[in-house]
XYZ file of C-alpha atoms in Angstrom:
392
model
C -48.143 62.475 -38.458
C -50.840 62.869 -35.778
C -50.386 62.222 -32.061
C -51.375 58.698 -31.049
C -51.423 56.051 -28.334
C -50.810 52.464 -29.406
C -51.675 49.607 -27.064
C -51.507 46.022 -28.322
C -51.104 43.593 -25.419
C -52.003 40.323 -27.187
C -49.489 37.483 -26.965
C -49.234 35.727 -30.328
C -48.465 32.015 -30.227
C -47.459 31.327 -33.826
C -46.560 28.118 -35.599
C -47.346 24.505 -36.298
C -49.318 22.539 -33.665
C -49.408 25.458 -31.214
C -53.119 24.862 -30.511
C -51.953 22.026 -28.264
C -50.688 24.678 -25.833
C -53.858 26.743 -25.498
C -54.711 25.344 -22.041
C -51.394 26.651 -20.705
C -52.159 30.123 -22.014
C -55.666 30.152 -20.582
C -54.140 29.433 -17.170
C -51.396 32.000 -17.721
C -54.037 34.682 -18.213
C -56.157 33.710 -15.234
C -58.803 31.436 -16.717
C -60.237 28.651 -14.572
C -63.653 28.059 -16.211
C -63.815 28.559 -19.964
C -66.546 29.049 -22.511
C -65.345 27.234 -25.640
C -67.016 29.175 -28.464
C -66.955 28.061 -32.093
C -68.893 27.829 -35.336
C -69.891 24.849 -37.412
C -68.749 21.274 -37.710
C -65.435 21.745 -39.531
C -63.494 22.385 -36.331
C -64.945 19.188 -34.894
C -64.429 17.075 -38.016
C -60.837 18.218 -38.413
C -59.986 17.186 -34.869
C -59.114 20.752 -33.846
C -61.758 20.980 -31.124
C -60.606 17.636 -29.759
C -57.035 18.919 -29.502
C -58.226 22.094 -27.789
C -60.324 20.118 -25.304
C -57.368 17.838 -24.572
C -55.138 20.851 -23.959
C -57.643 22.393 -21.553
C -58.008 19.071 -19.724
C -54.237 18.622 -19.418
C -54.008 22.076 -17.868
C -56.822 21.382 -15.406
C -59.119 24.016 -16.933
C -62.814 23.163 -16.898
C -65.018 24.324 -19.747
C -68.496 24.541 -21.209
C -69.219 24.813 -24.912
C -71.337 26.941 -27.205
C -71.144 26.240 -30.928
C -73.257 27.465 -33.799
C -71.607 30.790 -34.657
C -72.677 31.839 -38.162
C -70.859 34.034 -40.643
C -72.010 37.580 -39.865
C -72.536 36.475 -36.221
C -75.933 37.082 -34.676
C -77.005 38.802 -31.474
C -79.278 35.876 -30.581
C -76.319 33.553 -29.968
C -74.519 36.297 -28.040
C -77.442 36.483 -25.616
C -77.300 32.698 -25.149
C -73.581 32.917 -24.483
C -73.994 35.659 -21.888
C -76.637 33.638 -20.049
C -74.495 30.483 -20.189
C -71.399 32.257 -18.865
C -73.326 33.754 -15.965
C -75.040 30.502 -14.997
C -71.816 28.463 -15.245
C -69.467 30.954 -13.599
C -67.285 31.293 -16.690
C -64.283 33.603 -16.261
C -62.561 33.228 -19.660
C -63.777 32.841 -23.256
C -61.826 30.851 -25.833
C -62.872 31.419 -29.447
C -61.984 28.695 -31.950
C -62.524 29.786 -35.531
C -62.340 32.889 -37.675
C -63.493 36.444 -37.246
C -67.137 35.522 -36.682
C -66.379 33.263 -33.707
C -63.938 35.793 -32.273
C -66.330 38.722 -32.688
C -69.138 36.746 -31.071
C -66.823 35.782 -28.195
C -65.896 39.435 -27.679
C -69.548 40.469 -27.589
C -70.262 37.813 -24.966
C -67.195 38.915 -23.005
C -68.458 42.483 -22.950
C -72.005 41.482 -22.063
C -71.324 39.201 -19.084
C -70.195 41.898 -16.605
C -72.636 44.518 -17.952
C -75.988 45.179 -16.275
C -77.731 46.328 -19.448
C -78.202 45.003 -22.978
C -74.884 44.197 -24.682
C -76.300 45.787 -27.873
C -75.791 49.158 -26.172
C -72.106 48.736 -27.024
C -72.980 48.261 -30.693
C -75.091 51.412 -30.558
C -72.330 53.695 -29.307
C -71.833 53.007 -25.584
C -68.223 52.512 -24.476
C -67.009 49.131 -23.231
C -65.248 49.622 -19.907
C -64.620 45.994 -18.979
C -65.002 42.496 -20.360
C -64.098 38.919 -19.595
C -60.677 37.946 -20.999
C -60.723 36.349 -24.435
C -58.305 33.915 -26.076
C -58.248 32.765 -29.695
C -57.360 29.714 -31.758
C -57.495 31.112 -35.287
C -58.626 29.074 -38.300
C -59.125 31.764 -40.983
C -56.769 34.606 -41.912
C -59.142 37.446 -42.679
C -60.820 39.690 -40.134
C -57.781 40.399 -37.955
C -59.987 40.134 -34.884
C -57.318 37.946 -33.283
C -55.208 41.068 -32.738
C -57.734 43.900 -32.552
C -60.144 45.383 -30.058
C -62.969 45.353 -32.600
C -66.103 43.250 -32.983
C -68.987 43.277 -35.486
C -72.382 41.705 -34.725
C -75.638 41.460 -36.697
C -78.916 42.181 -34.888
C -81.487 39.797 -36.333
C -84.372 42.191 -35.702
C -83.953 44.463 -38.687
C -80.706 42.754 -39.798
C -78.547 45.614 -38.547
C -74.804 44.970 -38.740
C -72.864 47.167 -36.315
C -69.423 47.333 -34.740
C -67.978 48.034 -31.312
C -64.412 48.537 -30.205
C -62.410 48.767 -27.006
C -58.958 47.784 -25.780
C -60.859 45.699 -23.208
C -61.752 43.364 -26.097
C -58.204 42.730 -27.299
C -57.464 38.998 -26.912
C -55.042 38.065 -24.146
C -53.476 35.510 -26.471
C -54.008 34.252 -30.005
C -52.823 30.911 -31.317
C -51.910 31.223 -35.007
C -51.131 27.924 -36.718
C -51.036 28.491 -40.507
C -51.667 24.793 -41.131
C -55.196 25.207 -39.738
C -56.053 27.333 -42.791
C -54.904 24.773 -45.360
C -58.292 23.053 -45.574
C -60.165 26.248 -46.418
C -61.943 26.320 -49.789
C -60.338 28.683 -52.306
C -63.328 31.036 -52.110
C -62.981 31.468 -48.339
C -59.258 31.981 -48.683
C -59.851 34.697 -51.295
C -62.539 36.350 -49.161
C -60.095 36.479 -46.277
C -57.361 37.960 -48.448
C -59.750 40.646 -49.684
C -60.721 41.567 -46.133
C -57.048 41.866 -45.183
C -56.369 44.188 -48.105
C -59.442 46.265 -47.286
C -58.255 46.718 -43.696
C -55.052 48.174 -45.059
C -56.685 50.382 -47.672
C -59.047 51.852 -45.056
C -55.922 53.176 -43.360
C -53.883 53.914 -46.488
C -56.304 56.469 -47.914
C -55.817 59.339 -45.507
C -55.695 63.116 -45.457
C -52.861 63.105 -42.910
C -49.575 64.391 -44.290
C -46.047 63.007 -43.800
C -46.890 59.409 -42.866
C -44.162 57.690 -44.875
C -43.470 54.935 -42.347
C -47.077 53.735 -42.165
C -47.511 54.223 -45.928
C -44.596 51.851 -46.464
C -45.906 49.375 -43.884
C -49.299 49.395 -45.601
C -47.673 48.827 -48.964
C -45.607 45.944 -47.603
C -48.743 44.141 -46.418
C -50.537 44.800 -49.708
C -47.583 43.541 -51.755
C -47.474 40.417 -49.588
C -51.131 39.732 -50.318
C -50.685 40.310 -54.053
C -47.829 37.790 -54.063
C -49.049 35.135 -51.647
C -52.788 34.914 -52.353
C -52.417 33.417 -55.851
C -49.860 30.985 -54.429
C -52.289 29.551 -51.865
C -55.155 29.500 -54.361
C -52.944 27.376 -56.638
C -51.454 25.296 -53.795
C -53.657 25.238 -50.669
C -51.018 23.266 -48.729
C -48.297 25.895 -49.148
C -47.540 26.402 -45.447
C -45.089 29.272 -45.947
C -47.484 31.287 -48.085
C -50.243 30.574 -45.544
C -47.940 31.740 -42.759
C -47.239 35.044 -44.486
C -50.948 35.640 -45.090
C -51.882 34.748 -41.509
C -49.400 37.222 -40.048
C -50.398 39.846 -42.626
C -54.005 39.516 -41.470
C -53.014 40.336 -37.921
C -50.708 43.210 -38.905
C -53.428 44.662 -41.133
C -55.867 45.157 -38.269
C -54.106 45.519 -34.920
C -53.564 49.139 -36.082
C -49.775 49.169 -36.313
C -50.210 50.316 -39.947
C -52.821 52.919 -39.005
C -51.395 54.872 -36.090
C -50.834 58.604 -36.415
C -53.079 59.006 -39.437
C -56.726 59.672 -40.214
C -58.533 56.530 -41.321
C -61.539 55.897 -43.560
C -63.943 53.041 -42.819
C -66.680 54.001 -45.255
C -66.129 50.987 -47.518
C -66.592 48.642 -44.565
C -69.742 50.454 -43.479
C -71.183 50.409 -46.985
C -70.378 46.713 -47.335
C -71.871 45.819 -43.963
C -75.318 46.607 -45.346
C -74.755 44.151 -48.197
C -73.695 41.297 -45.932
C -76.504 42.099 -43.490
C -79.187 42.067 -46.214
C -77.869 39.218 -48.395
C -75.806 37.288 -45.817
C -72.906 37.234 -48.267
C -69.303 36.781 -47.207
C -67.835 40.027 -45.924
C -64.736 39.735 -48.118
C -66.857 39.137 -51.213
C -68.891 42.237 -50.479
C -65.704 44.252 -49.997
C -64.414 43.038 -53.374
C -67.454 44.668 -54.955
C -67.490 47.845 -52.859
C -63.840 48.827 -52.339
C -62.844 49.440 -55.996
C -66.186 51.198 -56.541
C -65.516 53.510 -53.611
C -62.071 54.186 -55.092
C -63.587 55.142 -58.443
C -65.923 57.568 -56.690
C -63.343 59.341 -54.487
C -60.022 59.164 -56.389
C -60.167 62.781 -57.622
C -59.997 63.961 -53.997
C -56.271 63.085 -54.034
C -55.211 61.734 -57.399
C -51.562 61.473 -56.394
C -52.311 59.165 -53.450
C -54.050 56.813 -55.856
C -51.088 57.138 -58.217
C -48.856 56.158 -55.295
C -50.947 53.029 -54.747
C -50.935 52.264 -58.473
C -47.169 52.527 -58.875
C -45.972 51.110 -55.555
C -48.462 48.254 -55.140
C -49.695 47.322 -58.631
C -46.619 48.190 -60.680
C -48.188 50.824 -62.912
C -46.011 53.231 -64.871
C -46.553 56.836 -63.776
C -48.075 59.031 -66.452
C -46.930 62.486 -65.371
C -48.870 64.183 -68.136
C -52.087 62.434 -67.139
C -51.982 61.321 -63.463
C -55.675 60.430 -63.520
C -54.934 57.700 -66.055
C -52.406 56.180 -63.643
C -54.816 56.379 -60.726
C -57.592 54.701 -62.700
C -55.215 52.013 -63.976
C -54.281 51.186 -60.373
C -57.944 50.813 -59.463
C -58.518 48.669 -62.550
C -55.599 46.418 -61.623
C -56.928 46.047 -58.066
C -60.337 44.973 -59.351
C -58.693 42.648 -61.867
C -56.590 41.086 -59.097
C -59.716 40.439 -57.028
C -61.389 38.858 -60.052
C -58.316 36.677 -60.659
C -58.555 35.125 -57.196
C -62.247 34.314 -57.647
C -63.955 37.320 -56.096
C -67.147 38.922 -57.447
C -66.794 42.398 -58.916
C -70.415 43.581 -59.192
C -73.880 43.131 -57.723
C -74.904 40.370 -60.112
C -71.902 38.212 -59.229
C -72.464 38.857 -55.522
C -76.176 38.100 -55.651
C -77.254 41.657 -54.816
C -79.972 43.666 -56.544
C -79.698 47.229 -57.823
C -83.323 47.876 -56.903
C -82.395 47.359 -53.232
C -80.001 50.329 -53.231
C -82.481 52.744 -51.544
C -82.999 50.239 -48.720
C -79.238 49.712 -48.361
C -78.654 53.471 -48.130
C -81.462 53.841 -45.619
C -79.957 51.138 -43.392
C -76.545 52.797 -43.691
C -78.258 55.442 -41.608
C -76.597 58.809 -42.271
C -79.816 60.579 -43.227
C -79.104 64.175 -44.242
C -75.654 64.121 -42.619
C -72.236 63.015 -43.815
C -69.749 60.380 -42.805
C -66.187 61.163 -41.816
C -62.990 59.862 -43.390
C -60.891 60.475 -46.495
C -63.957 61.873 -48.254
C -67.075 62.776 -46.247
C -69.987 60.974 -47.896
C -73.648 61.967 -48.077
C -76.516 59.551 -48.636
C -76.453 60.597 -52.292
C -72.745 59.742 -52.477
C -73.331 56.308 -50.961
C -76.088 55.746 -53.499
C -73.655 56.502 -56.333
C -71.060 54.107 -54.905
C -73.644 51.324 -54.792
C -74.601 52.124 -58.394
C -70.978 51.905 -59.517
C -70.696 48.577 -57.666
C -73.890 47.289 -59.264
C -72.594 47.905 -62.797
C -68.845 47.363 -62.410
C -66.882 45.448 -65.028
C -63.249 44.748 -65.851
């Protein structure tokens, strides 16, 4: 196991109706003028925004609002949010929604105290300070409610890039599983896929002797394999929703990833799909992640056998470990298909002829990525080709 620091200061406010307390937590963490940041009309129609406003009013916290966050959140709205916060004297940002609203809120939080262009942070500059952020979560997926990470799409060129800093970790996150019960099955499945991808990006590592985090990763994955079909079949299953919501946080606050090398190539490869086609991030990951696995599994066949036997219940073939590894990958893809996820370009709405443009936007040129397996542009091309033609 590698040396590590782990810092996760977010207070999680978990359970039914806890959104009615968000005003108290804003005050607890120093907020006096809030930007209420959210996406489309579902939060309004459901009454959630009304409950949040009432809570802020009861706590004597004034607020201004900025809605309109899109999936794959855009830089243009971030700029509007920064300007609004500065003109209104906002000192706290409260995101209501899923990962897109939270990521947009974090970008605004980083941009308000910064003299330059916030996009600098999504081009490699380090975030030193940011306004405090709170969360009322409505989708279990991105894990942004517990992480210091944010992903934004720049509309000029449709570049999807990430930034990360402990300064972006939410001060508090309200997690009420009941708020996810109205999600369509497709969104629920996309979220579950994203959660599993966050774990797999940590699970496939070259670091030796990481049994504790291996087992934690496997516990989250097994939870998703059990609970996702339950909520697809019964959207009102609060207990299954609760397990998935907490799994989403655990998957991405890095408790399952400390002390080990991580690999985020599948996320990077997928980001170009969701930037170009504006598809759901989880759907893109369902196409890319098993394809990446097929391309790299020979690098450490036994780690893939471990996944196959511990997570997907495969029998170990000691005479032919590759068969076990490939069966595990097949079962993962089949699981994703069973919950309604696409498994290839055609089902996602992507085009094989766009692969050169996708690789070019991925932007590694003649270099290589890091991670479990260092990838060249030619390697990324092959992964896209596998994804384009994948089948069960």
